[in-house]
mmCIF file of C-alpha atoms in Angstrom:
data_model
loop_
_atom_site.group_PDB
_atom_site.id
_atom_site.type_symbol
_atom_site.label_atom_id
_atom_site.label_comp_id
_atom_site.label_asym_id
_atom_site.label_seq_id
_atom_site.Cartn_x
_atom_site.Cartn_y
_atom_site.Cartn_z
ATOM 1 C CA MET A 1 15.807 -40.679 -81.839
ATOM 2 C CA THR A 2 18.837 -39.171 -80.137
ATOM 3 C CA ARG A 3 18.076 -35.808 -78.543
ATOM 4 C CA PRO A 4 20.580 -32.919 -78.414
ATOM 5 C CA LEU A 5 21.076 -33.075 -74.634
ATOM 6 C CA ASP A 6 20.913 -36.829 -74.105
ATOM 7 C CA GLY A 7 23.622 -37.731 -71.586
ATOM 8 C CA ILE A 8 23.720 -34.242 -70.040
ATOM 9 C CA THR A 9 22.934 -34.112 -66.305
ATOM 10 C CA VAL A 10 21.571 -30.936 -64.751
ATOM 11 C CA ILE A 11 21.256 -30.392 -60.999
ATOM 12 C CA SER A 12 18.857 -27.588 -60.142
ATOM 13 C CA LEU A 13 18.325 -25.808 -56.846
ATOM 14 C CA GLU A 14 15.181 -24.150 -58.054
ATOM 15 C CA HIS A 15 11.845 -22.749 -57.067
ATOM 16 C CA ALA A 16 9.060 -20.618 -58.544
ATOM 17 C CA ILE A 17 9.420 -19.931 -62.297
ATOM 18 C CA ALA A 18 12.720 -18.576 -63.660
ATOM 19 C CA ALA A 19 15.031 -21.539 -62.985
ATOM 20 C CA PRO A 20 12.339 -24.228 -63.443
ATOM 21 C CA PHE A 21 11.403 -22.702 -66.824
ATOM 22 C CA CYS A 22 15.059 -22.879 -67.884
ATOM 23 C CA THR A 23 15.577 -26.473 -66.753
ATOM 24 C CA ARG A 24 12.284 -27.752 -68.162
ATOM 25 C CA GLN A 25 13.445 -26.647 -71.588
ATOM 26 C CA LEU A 26 16.774 -28.400 -71.051
ATOM 27 C CA ALA A 27 14.768 -31.512 -70.153
ATOM 28 C CA ASP A 28 12.665 -31.075 -73.310
ATOM 29 C CA LEU A 29 15.919 -31.527 -75.255
ATOM 30 C CA GLY A 30 16.789 -34.727 -73.384
ATOM 31 C CA ALA A 31 18.820 -33.559 -70.384
ATOM 32 C CA ARG A 32 18.424 -35.423 -67.111
ATOM 33 C CA VAL A 33 17.238 -32.762 -64.672
ATOM 34 C CA ILE A 34 17.411 -33.526 -60.951
ATOM 35 C CA LYS A 35 15.266 -31.001 -59.119
ATOM 36 C CA VAL A 36 16.335 -30.541 -55.492
ATOM 37 C CA GLU A 37 13.363 -29.729 -53.243
ATOM 38 C CA ARG A 38 12.709 -29.212 -49.567
ATOM 39 C CA PRO A 39 11.626 -32.387 -47.722
ATOM 40 C CA GLY A 40 7.879 -32.411 -47.198
ATOM 41 C CA ALA A 41 6.471 -29.387 -49.032
ATOM 42 C CA GLY A 42 8.959 -29.206 -51.884
ATOM 43 C CA ASP A 43 9.106 -26.236 -54.243
ATOM 44 C CA PHE A 44 6.760 -23.609 -52.786
ATOM 45 C CA ALA A 45 5.218 -23.159 -56.257
ATOM 46 C CA ARG A 46 3.514 -26.514 -55.691
ATOM 47 C CA ALA A 47 1.188 -24.685 -53.275
ATOM 48 C CA TYR A 48 0.318 -21.648 -55.409
ATOM 49 C CA ASP A 49 -3.089 -23.112 -56.321
ATOM 50 C CA GLN A 50 -4.853 -26.412 -57.054
ATOM 51 C CA ARG A 51 -6.283 -25.627 -60.470
ATOM 52 C CA VAL A 52 -5.000 -28.697 -62.370
ATOM 53 C CA ASP A 53 -6.805 -31.641 -60.769
ATOM 54 C CA GLY A 54 -5.339 -30.604 -57.426
ATOM 55 C CA GLU A 55 -1.893 -29.658 -58.750
ATOM 56 C CA ALA A 56 -0.631 -26.068 -59.090
ATOM 57 C CA SER A 57 -0.914 -24.395 -62.494
ATOM 58 C CA HIS A 58 2.552 -22.790 -62.361
ATOM 59 C CA PHE A 59 4.160 -26.045 -61.253
ATOM 60 C CA VAL A 60 2.732 -28.335 -63.925
ATOM 61 C CA TRP A 61 3.761 -25.822 -66.596
ATOM 62 C CA VAL A 62 7.489 -25.796 -65.818
ATOM 63 C CA ASN A 63 8.349 -29.110 -64.145
ATOM 64 C CA ARG A 64 7.647 -32.003 -66.470
ATOM 65 C CA SER A 65 10.373 -34.515 -67.346
ATOM 66 C CA LYS A 66 12.300 -33.931 -64.096
ATOM 67 C CA GLU A 67 13.364 -36.106 -61.171
ATOM 68 C CA SER A 68 12.506 -34.818 -57.692
ATOM 69 C CA LEU A 69 15.095 -35.292 -54.946
ATOM 70 C CA THR A 70 14.328 -33.993 -51.464
ATOM 71 C CA LEU A 71 17.288 -32.727 -49.428
ATOM 72 C CA ASP A 72 17.489 -30.529 -46.341
ATOM 73 C CA LEU A 73 20.634 -28.672 -47.355
ATOM 74 C CA LYS A 74 21.082 -27.281 -43.853
ATOM 75 C CA GLN A 75 22.174 -30.783 -42.805
ATOM 76 C CA PRO A 76 25.745 -31.849 -43.657
ATOM 77 C CA ALA A 77 24.661 -35.348 -44.727
ATOM 78 C CA ALA A 78 22.211 -33.916 -47.262
ATOM 79 C CA LEU A 79 24.753 -31.383 -48.533
ATOM 80 C CA ALA A 80 27.243 -34.237 -48.995
ATOM 81 C CA VAL A 81 24.705 -35.997 -51.245
ATOM 82 C CA LEU A 82 24.358 -32.842 -53.317
ATOM 83 C CA GLN A 83 28.123 -32.412 -53.615
ATOM 84 C CA GLU A 84 28.402 -36.000 -54.830
ATOM 85 C CA LEU A 85 25.736 -35.394 -57.457
ATOM 86 C CA ILE A 86 27.409 -32.195 -58.633
ATOM 87 C CA ALA A 87 30.688 -34.085 -59.089
ATOM 88 C CA GLY A 88 29.018 -36.182 -61.777
ATOM 89 C CA ALA A 89 26.921 -33.402 -63.334
ATOM 90 C CA ASP A 90 27.404 -31.162 -66.347
ATOM 91 C CA VAL A 91 25.343 -28.185 -65.213
ATOM 92 C CA LEU A 92 24.229 -26.641 -61.920
ATOM 93 C CA VAL A 93 21.342 -24.164 -62.078
ATOM 94 C CA GLN A 94 20.179 -22.220 -59.028
ATOM 95 C CA ASN A 95 17.837 -19.351 -58.186
ATOM 96 C CA LEU A 96 18.074 -19.433 -54.412
ATOM 97 C CA ALA A 97 18.046 -16.267 -52.324
ATOM 98 C CA PRO A 98 21.034 -13.949 -52.961
ATOM 99 C CA GLY A 99 24.206 -15.429 -51.481
ATOM 100 C CA ALA A 100 22.571 -18.686 -50.318
ATOM 101 C CA ALA A 101 24.419 -20.953 -52.762
ATOM 102 C CA ALA A 102 27.801 -19.390 -51.971
ATOM 103 C CA ARG A 103 27.239 -19.841 -48.230
ATOM 104 C CA MET A 104 26.802 -23.585 -48.839
ATOM 105 C CA GLY A 105 30.052 -23.789 -50.795
ATOM 106 C CA LEU A 106 28.193 -23.844 -54.116
ATOM 107 C CA GLY A 107 29.492 -20.598 -55.585
ATOM 108 C CA TYR A 108 31.076 -20.750 -59.035
ATOM 109 C CA ASP A 109 34.645 -20.057 -57.928
ATOM 110 C CA THR A 110 34.564 -22.839 -55.326
ATOM 111 C CA LEU A 111 32.939 -25.348 -57.658
ATOM 112 C CA GLN A 112 35.111 -24.466 -60.647
ATOM 113 C CA ALA A 113 38.248 -25.274 -58.675
ATOM 114 C CA ARG A 114 36.873 -28.751 -57.892
ATOM 115 C CA HIS A 115 35.052 -29.417 -61.179
ATOM 116 C CA PRO A 116 36.687 -27.533 -64.072
ATOM 117 C CA SER A 117 34.190 -28.775 -66.667
ATOM 118 C CA LEU A 118 31.083 -27.827 -64.665
ATOM 119 C CA ILE A 119 28.766 -25.112 -65.976
ATOM 120 C CA VAL A 120 27.162 -23.041 -63.214
ATOM 121 C CA CYS A 121 24.134 -20.892 -64.006
ATOM 122 C CA ASP A 122 23.041 -18.439 -61.318
ATOM 123 C CA ILE A 123 19.666 -16.731 -61.795
ATOM 124 C CA SER A 124 18.865 -13.752 -59.591
ATOM 125 C CA GLY A 125 16.889 -10.563 -59.556
ATOM 126 C CA TYR A 126 19.756 -8.143 -60.117
ATOM 127 C CA GLY A 127 22.918 -10.164 -60.788
ATOM 128 C CA GLY A 128 25.915 -11.306 -58.812
ATOM 129 C CA ASP A 129 27.336 -7.863 -58.048
ATOM 130 C CA GLY A 130 26.375 -4.191 -57.996
ATOM 131 C CA PRO A 131 24.443 -2.172 -55.402
ATOM 132 C CA TYR A 132 21.180 -4.106 -55.954
ATOM 133 C CA ARG A 133 22.796 -7.551 -55.624
ATOM 134 C CA ASP A 134 21.184 -8.472 -52.289
ATOM 135 C CA LYS A 135 17.792 -6.907 -52.960
ATOM 136 C CA LYS A 136 14.801 -9.246 -53.007
ATOM 137 C CA ALA A 137 13.243 -9.535 -56.439
ATOM 138 C CA TYR A 138 9.817 -10.783 -57.463
ATOM 139 C CA ASP A 139 8.395 -10.660 -60.956
ATOM 140 C CA LEU A 140 6.169 -7.606 -60.419
ATOM 141 C CA LEU A 141 9.015 -5.705 -58.741
ATOM 142 C CA ILE A 142 11.283 -6.321 -61.729
ATOM 143 C CA GLN A 143 8.521 -5.278 -64.136
ATOM 144 C CA SER A 144 8.527 -2.006 -62.215
ATOM 145 C CA GLU A 145 12.320 -1.551 -62.051
ATOM 146 C CA ALA A 146 12.720 -2.353 -65.768
ATOM 147 C CA GLY A 147 10.231 0.327 -66.793
ATOM 148 C CA PHE A 148 7.765 -2.198 -68.157
ATOM 149 C CA LEU A 149 4.926 -0.777 -66.081
ATOM 150 C CA SER A 150 5.611 2.724 -67.384
ATOM 151 C CA VAL A 151 4.600 1.709 -70.921
ATOM 152 C CA THR A 152 1.952 -0.923 -70.127
ATOM 153 C CA GLY A 153 -1.611 -0.160 -69.124
ATOM 154 C CA THR A 154 -3.956 2.748 -69.769
ATOM 155 C CA PRO A 155 -3.179 6.462 -69.718
ATOM 156 C CA ASP A 156 -4.707 6.564 -66.232
ATOM 157 C CA GLU A 157 -3.140 3.482 -64.675
ATOM 158 C CA PRO A 158 -0.117 1.215 -65.237
ATOM 159 C CA CYS A 159 -0.772 -2.525 -65.490
ATOM 160 C CA LYS A 160 1.446 -5.536 -64.920
ATOM 161 C CA SER A 161 1.804 -8.286 -67.462
ATOM 162 C CA GLY A 162 -0.802 -11.016 -67.028
ATOM 163 C CA ASN A 163 1.937 -13.634 -66.742
ATOM 164 C CA SER A 164 5.376 -13.731 -65.114
ATOM 165 C CA ILE A 165 7.193 -11.947 -67.917
ATOM 166 C CA ALA A 166 10.366 -11.089 -65.957
ATOM 167 C CA ASP A 167 10.734 -14.683 -64.748
ATOM 168 C CA ILE A 168 10.109 -15.974 -68.264
ATOM 169 C CA ALA A 169 12.690 -13.604 -69.744
ATOM 170 C CA ALA A 170 15.314 -14.671 -67.191
ATOM 171 C CA GLY A 171 14.479 -18.343 -67.725
ATOM 172 C CA MET A 172 14.892 -17.976 -71.480
ATOM 173 C CA TYR A 173 18.277 -16.261 -71.192
ATOM 174 C CA ALA A 174 19.421 -18.858 -68.647
ATOM 175 C CA TYR A 175 18.359 -21.624 -71.047
ATOM 176 C CA THR A 176 20.186 -20.129 -74.020
ATOM 177 C CA GLY A 177 23.146 -19.246 -71.813
ATOM 178 C CA VAL A 178 23.505 -22.868 -70.708
ATOM 179 C CA LEU A 179 23.232 -24.083 -74.304
ATOM 180 C CA ALA A 180 25.936 -21.605 -75.341
ATOM 181 C CA ALA A 181 28.141 -22.744 -72.423
ATOM 182 C CA LEU A 182 27.740 -26.380 -73.465
ATOM 183 C CA LEU A 183 28.784 -25.512 -77.017
ATOM 184 C CA GLN A 184 31.768 -23.560 -75.670
ATOM 185 C CA ARG A 185 32.774 -26.450 -73.428
ATOM 186 C CA GLY A 186 32.701 -28.707 -76.470
ATOM 187 C CA LYS A 187 35.393 -26.477 -77.996
ATOM 188 C CA THR A 188 37.536 -25.792 -74.917
ATOM 189 C CA GLY A 189 36.771 -28.626 -72.506
ATOM 190 C CA LYS A 190 36.187 -26.060 -69.769
ATOM 191 C CA GLY A 191 33.056 -25.132 -67.866
ATOM 192 C CA SER A 192 31.929 -21.569 -67.289
ATOM 193 C CA HIS A 193 29.711 -19.278 -65.257
ATOM 194 C CA VAL A 194 26.383 -17.946 -66.565
ATOM 195 C CA ASP A 195 25.139 -15.025 -64.440
ATOM 196 C CA VAL A 196 21.569 -14.128 -65.458
ATOM 197 C CA SER A 197 19.527 -11.374 -63.861
ATOM 198 C CA MET A 198 15.810 -10.760 -64.212
ATOM 199 C CA LEU A 199 16.437 -7.009 -64.520
ATOM 200 C CA GLU A 200 18.898 -7.348 -67.400
ATOM 201 C CA SER A 201 16.683 -9.889 -69.147
ATOM 202 C CA LEU A 202 13.581 -7.703 -69.073
ATOM 203 C CA ALA A 203 15.629 -4.576 -69.834
ATOM 204 C CA GLU A 204 16.720 -6.254 -73.075
ATOM 205 C CA TRP A 205 13.070 -6.798 -73.970
ATOM 206 C CA MET A 206 12.451 -3.092 -73.341
ATOM 207 C CA GLY A 207 14.771 -2.093 -76.189
ATOM 208 C CA PHE A 208 12.142 -0.444 -78.380
ATOM 209 C CA PRO A 209 10.665 1.882 -75.727
ATOM 210 C CA MET A 210 14.162 2.729 -74.462
ATOM 211 C CA TYR A 211 15.366 3.804 -77.901
ATOM 212 C CA TYR A 212 12.059 5.566 -78.604
ATOM 213 C CA ALA A 213 12.841 7.678 -75.519
ATOM 214 C CA TYR A 214 16.500 8.130 -76.548
ATOM 215 C CA GLN A 215 18.314 11.113 -74.994
ATOM 216 C CA GLY A 216 15.328 12.220 -72.954
ATOM 217 C CA ALA A 217 12.701 12.101 -75.716
ATOM 218 C CA THR A 218 9.084 11.523 -74.728
ATOM 219 C CA PRO A 219 8.569 7.793 -74.007
ATOM 220 C CA PRO A 220 5.771 5.756 -75.607
ATOM 221 C CA PRO A 221 2.454 6.495 -73.878
ATOM 222 C CA ARG A 222 0.466 3.793 -72.120
ATOM 223 C CA SER A 223 -2.214 2.923 -74.659
ATOM 224 C CA ALA A 224 -4.003 -0.125 -73.200
ATOM 225 C CA ALA A 225 -4.241 -2.839 -75.884
ATOM 226 C CA SER A 226 -3.581 -0.434 -78.765
ATOM 227 C CA HIS A 227 -0.181 0.175 -80.292
ATOM 228 C CA ALA A 228 1.481 3.177 -78.682
ATOM 229 C CA THR A 229 2.611 4.840 -81.926
ATOM 230 C CA ILE A 230 0.768 3.218 -84.872
ATOM 231 C CA TYR A 231 -2.965 3.679 -85.584
ATOM 232 C CA PRO A 232 -5.302 1.976 -86.172
ATOM 233 C CA TYR A 233 -3.565 -0.917 -84.432
ATOM 234 C CA GLY A 234 -5.469 -2.463 -81.542
ATOM 235 C CA PRO A 235 -8.866 -3.729 -80.378
ATOM 236 C CA PHE A 236 -12.209 -2.671 -81.850
ATOM 237 C CA VAL A 237 -15.651 -3.847 -80.744
ATOM 238 C CA ALA A 238 -18.057 -5.246 -83.330
ATOM 239 C CA GLY A 239 -21.836 -5.061 -83.275
ATOM 240 C CA ASP A 240 -22.232 -8.414 -81.493
ATOM 241 C CA GLY A 241 -19.996 -7.321 -78.605
ATOM 242 C CA GLY A 242 -17.009 -9.356 -79.776
ATOM 243 C CA THR A 243 -13.591 -7.713 -79.948
ATOM 244 C CA VAL A 244 -11.427 -7.824 -83.055
ATOM 245 C CA MET A 245 -7.741 -6.912 -83.071
ATOM 246 C CA LEU A 246 -6.385 -5.376 -86.260
ATOM 247 C CA GLY A 247 -3.182 -3.684 -87.306
ATOM 248 C CA LEU A 248 -2.127 -1.448 -90.204
ATOM 249 C CA GLN A 249 1.576 -1.113 -90.941
ATOM 250 C CA ASN A 250 1.781 1.231 -93.918
ATOM 251 C CA GLU A 251 -0.080 3.665 -96.180
ATOM 252 C CA ARG A 252 -0.985 1.033 -98.765
ATOM 253 C CA GLU A 253 -2.795 -0.967 -96.086
ATOM 254 C CA TRP A 254 -4.536 2.203 -94.890
ATOM 255 C CA ARG A 255 -5.976 2.811 -98.360
ATOM 256 C CA VAL A 256 -7.102 -0.808 -98.673
ATOM 257 C CA PHE A 257 -8.652 -0.677 -95.202
ATOM 258 C CA CYS A 258 -10.705 2.398 -96.121
ATOM 259 C CA GLU A 259 -11.808 0.906 -99.439
ATOM 260 C CA LYS A 260 -12.540 -2.731 -98.588
ATOM 261 C CA VAL A 261 -13.237 -2.781 -94.833
ATOM 262 C CA LEU A 262 -14.790 0.585 -94.014
ATOM 263 C CA LEU A 263 -16.208 0.938 -97.551
ATOM 264 C CA GLN A 264 -15.205 4.612 -97.413
ATOM 265 C CA PRO A 265 -12.416 5.036 -100.015
ATOM 266 C CA ALA A 266 -12.465 8.841 -99.747
ATOM 267 C CA LEU A 267 -11.393 8.601 -96.095
ATOM 268 C CA ALA A 268 -7.902 7.501 -97.193
ATOM 269 C CA SER A 269 -7.087 10.987 -98.441
ATOM 270 C CA ASP A 270 -8.750 12.893 -95.610
ATOM 271 C CA PRO A 271 -6.102 15.399 -94.407
ATOM 272 C CA LEU A 272 -6.754 14.355 -90.805
ATOM 273 C CA PHE A 273 -5.791 10.752 -91.529
ATOM 274 C CA ASP A 274 -3.533 10.587 -94.614
ATOM 275 C CA ALA A 275 -0.373 9.679 -92.662
ATOM 276 C CA ASN A 276 0.242 7.506 -89.634
ATOM 277 C CA ALA A 277 1.381 10.456 -87.521
ATOM 278 C CA LYS A 278 -1.909 12.214 -88.268
ATOM 279 C CA ARG A 279 -3.987 9.107 -87.558
ATOM 280 C CA ASN A 280 -2.119 8.680 -84.311
ATOM 281 C CA GLU A 281 -2.808 12.319 -83.380
ATOM 282 C CA HIS A 282 -6.517 12.050 -84.196
ATOM 283 C CA ARG A 283 -7.141 8.607 -82.722
ATOM 284 C CA ALA A 284 -10.457 9.475 -81.089
ATOM 285 C CA ALA A 285 -12.045 10.774 -84.277
ATOM 286 C CA LEU A 286 -10.846 7.828 -86.358
ATOM 287 C CA LYS A 287 -11.901 5.319 -83.725
ATOM 288 C CA ALA A 288 -15.445 6.720 -83.802
ATOM 289 C CA ILE A 289 -15.589 6.229 -87.584
ATOM 290 C CA ILE A 290 -14.311 2.652 -87.365
ATOM 291 C CA LEU A 291 -16.685 1.708 -84.554
ATOM 292 C CA GLU A 292 -19.646 3.174 -86.423
ATOM 293 C CA THR A 293 -18.939 0.851 -89.351
ATOM 294 C CA PHE A 294 -18.223 -2.174 -87.153
ATOM 295 C CA SER A 295 -21.407 -1.641 -85.114
ATOM 296 C CA ALA A 296 -23.464 -2.928 -88.036
ATOM 297 C CA LEU A 297 -21.369 -6.091 -88.339
ATOM 298 C CA SER A 298 -20.738 -9.181 -86.251
ATOM 299 C CA SER A 299 -17.154 -9.906 -85.222
ATOM 300 C CA ALA A 300 -17.107 -12.783 -87.749
ATOM 301 C CA GLN A 301 -18.155 -10.385 -90.515
ATOM 302 C CA VAL A 302 -15.477 -7.875 -89.528
ATOM 303 C CA LEU A 303 -12.849 -10.615 -89.616
ATOM 304 C CA GLU A 304 -14.139 -11.756 -92.999
ATOM 305 C CA ARG A 305 -13.722 -8.243 -94.433
ATOM 306 C CA LEU A 306 -10.250 -7.899 -92.916
ATOM 307 C CA ASP A 307 -9.149 -11.263 -94.300
ATOM 308 C CA ALA A 308 -10.503 -10.400 -97.752
ATOM 309 C CA ALA A 309 -8.518 -7.141 -97.660
ATOM 310 C CA GLN A 310 -5.436 -8.985 -96.340
ATOM 311 C CA ILE A 311 -5.348 -6.741 -93.285
ATOM 312 C CA ALA A 312 -3.651 -8.350 -90.273
ATOM 313 C CA ASN A 313 -6.196 -9.312 -87.642
ATOM 314 C CA ALA A 314 -6.926 -11.642 -84.742
ATOM 315 C CA ARG A 315 -9.688 -12.637 -82.395
ATOM 316 C CA MET A 316 -9.161 -11.515 -78.806
ATOM 317 C CA ASN A 317 -9.229 -14.970 -77.268
ATOM 318 C CA ASP A 318 -9.687 -15.857 -73.634
ATOM 319 C CA MET A 319 -8.109 -18.945 -72.074
ATOM 320 C CA ALA A 320 -10.962 -21.191 -73.235
ATOM 321 C CA GLY A 321 -10.378 -19.921 -76.755
ATOM 322 C CA LEU A 322 -6.669 -20.725 -76.533
ATOM 323 C CA TRP A 323 -7.306 -24.237 -75.204
ATOM 324 C CA ALA A 324 -9.572 -24.856 -78.207
ATOM 325 C CA HIS A 325 -7.557 -22.891 -80.783
ATOM 326 C CA PRO A 326 -8.054 -24.558 -84.182
ATOM 327 C CA GLN A 327 -4.487 -23.823 -85.324
ATOM 328 C CA LEU A 328 -2.978 -25.586 -82.302
ATOM 329 C CA GLN A 329 -5.318 -28.506 -82.951
ATOM 330 C CA ALA A 330 -4.521 -28.653 -86.668
ATOM 331 C CA ARG A 331 -0.773 -28.635 -86.027
ATOM 332 C CA GLU A 332 -1.141 -31.372 -83.389
ATOM 333 C CA CYS A 333 0.571 -29.283 -80.722
ATOM 334 C CA TRP A 334 -1.019 -31.101 -77.781
ATOM 335 C CA ARG A 335 0.334 -34.134 -75.944
ATOM 336 C CA GLU A 336 -0.394 -35.746 -72.580
ATOM 337 C CA VAL A 337 2.076 -35.920 -69.709
ATOM 338 C CA GLY A 338 1.783 -37.816 -66.461
ATOM 339 C CA SER A 339 1.500 -36.102 -63.086
ATOM 340 C CA PRO A 340 0.652 -36.998 -59.491
ATOM 341 C CA ALA A 341 -2.952 -36.212 -60.479
ATOM 342 C CA GLY A 342 -2.896 -38.388 -63.610
ATOM 343 C CA ALA A 343 -2.538 -37.513 -67.279
ATOM 344 C CA ILE A 344 -2.881 -33.833 -68.202
ATOM 345 C CA PRO A 345 -2.619 -32.046 -71.572
ATOM 346 C CA ALA A 346 0.607 -30.190 -72.376
ATOM 347 C CA LEU A 347 1.764 -28.148 -75.338
ATOM 348 C CA LEU A 348 4.775 -29.293 -77.292
ATOM 349 C CA PRO A 349 7.687 -26.848 -77.085
ATOM 350 C CA PRO A 350 7.648 -24.235 -79.868
ATOM 351 C CA GLY A 351 9.771 -25.085 -82.894
ATOM 352 C CA ARG A 352 9.152 -28.307 -84.761
ATOM 353 C CA GLN A 353 12.226 -30.509 -85.032
ATOM 354 C CA SER A 354 12.736 -33.008 -87.838
ATOM 355 C CA ALA A 355 15.729 -34.704 -86.187
ATOM 356 C CA PHE A 356 14.246 -35.650 -82.798
ATOM 357 C CA ASP A 357 11.140 -35.728 -80.644
ATOM 358 C CA TYR A 358 10.897 -33.515 -77.574
ATOM 359 C CA ARG A 359 10.900 -35.286 -74.243
ATOM 360 C CA MET A 360 7.469 -35.096 -72.595
ATOM 361 C CA ASP A 361 7.779 -37.138 -69.385
ATOM 362 C CA PRO A 362 5.750 -36.862 -66.158
ATOM 363 C CA ILE A 363 5.684 -34.080 -63.581
ATOM 364 C CA PRO A 364 7.198 -35.576 -60.404
ATOM 365 C CA ALA A 365 5.674 -35.848 -56.966
ATOM 366 C CA VAL A 366 7.725 -34.333 -54.135
ATOM 367 C CA GLY A 367 10.742 -36.566 -53.538
ATOM 368 C CA GLU A 368 9.513 -39.198 -55.980
ATOM 369 C CA HIS A 369 13.027 -40.118 -57.114
ATOM 370 C CA THR A 370 14.924 -39.621 -53.863
ATOM 371 C CA GLU A 371 15.536 -43.275 -53.041
ATOM 372 C CA ALA A 372 16.440 -44.223 -56.628
ATOM 373 C CA ILE A 373 18.976 -41.384 -56.850
ATOM 374 C CA LEU A 374 20.518 -42.257 -53.491
ATOM 375 C CA GLN A 375 20.751 -45.911 -54.471
ATOM 376 C CA SER A 376 22.522 -44.885 -57.702
ATOM 377 C CA LEU A 377 25.099 -43.131 -55.509
ATOM 378 C CA GLY A 378 25.721 -46.366 -53.631
ATOM 379 C CA ARG A 379 23.742 -45.569 -50.495
ATOM 380 C CA SER A 380 22.479 -48.665 -48.717
ATOM 381 C CA ALA A 381 18.957 -49.159 -47.439
ATOM 382 C CA ALA A 382 20.269 -48.500 -43.917
ATOM 383 C CA ASP A 383 21.956 -45.280 -45.059
ATOM 384 C CA ILE A 384 18.742 -44.071 -46.689
ATOM 385 C CA ALA A 385 16.715 -44.985 -43.610
ATOM 386 C CA ALA A 386 19.107 -42.990 -41.426
ATOM 387 C CA LEU A 387 18.834 -39.953 -43.684
ATOM 388 C CA ARG A 388 15.060 -40.203 -43.585
ATOM 389 C CA ALA A 389 15.011 -40.575 -39.809
ATOM 390 C CA ALA A 390 17.123 -37.414 -39.512
ATOM 391 C CA GLU A 391 14.745 -35.654 -41.942
ATOM 392 C CA ALA A 392 17.694 -34.908 -44.173
ATOM 393 C CA ILE A 393 15.680 -36.191 -47.158
#
């Protein structure tokens, strides 16, 4: 089947998560993604760990279906190769250090003058201008700057997200920004500049707590795994030590919860708990009542009662539980992709498509496609040997 981005070529000067997450999704839709890496070590994310049969967990997640080209861009001969590739590309994505791309002549204004149809997507911590432009930005630092840490954690201590949420947010907006730019180019014939910052991306995701604290109002409190403003909505321990997550959204569900889960129908009209604001105010007292009931039940029995009452609930899974999740198995979400370590399992991208199959090709070894790409540019064996001898590739 034809994929939406078949025939689209993306050159990516990428490392870590934000840009690779963007370009992997472009590759999922059929784009040819040429990942430019440092000769020898490659993307430094390759060395984060060795948890996947010797390969790094971050790297295998965001780098399937790409071609790896090694270039030392400090050498003119290597930079000339990159410029030649860009001339035939549709999209350039980069998340190098602030200003690095522009210093190599790869800024949008320079490239747009040479290649009017090229789409350039720059991903950075704080954006292409403003007083924070040149500031270094890592995921945890952006979580802090965007106020995420102020609403995440316990009342006593803020906590970071367990995954790279700022990188993921920036990667998602870069991905959708490139798709929008491709659609726009289809209408106008002209390329464009997509300037994505991690701060702006995560700030967008902070919309609810920002508006909750509108005009200096008290912000949502840090409430661990419970909802900050709705109760009961969060984790509760059952008698077997398992944790069940449940959530009530309205007064009808509260009455059903008291009647069919707690088996205490009179509790629904208790003046301490007969509105969400009151339940939220008296969390400790209500939690004690819920835990007393749950202490006589296994987590499976609690879930059974919640399901029977049609109260939203979930198991609090660990990673082993997610790997074995019956819903992912039933929906056949798992595939295998190749890697330097052999075949490994990989989740299909979210969103089933009836018109095409997602591309699920191997994760490349460092520089695996260098010679093939150079040959496609007309470089002779002697030319390639000279580049290798100079350590330009």
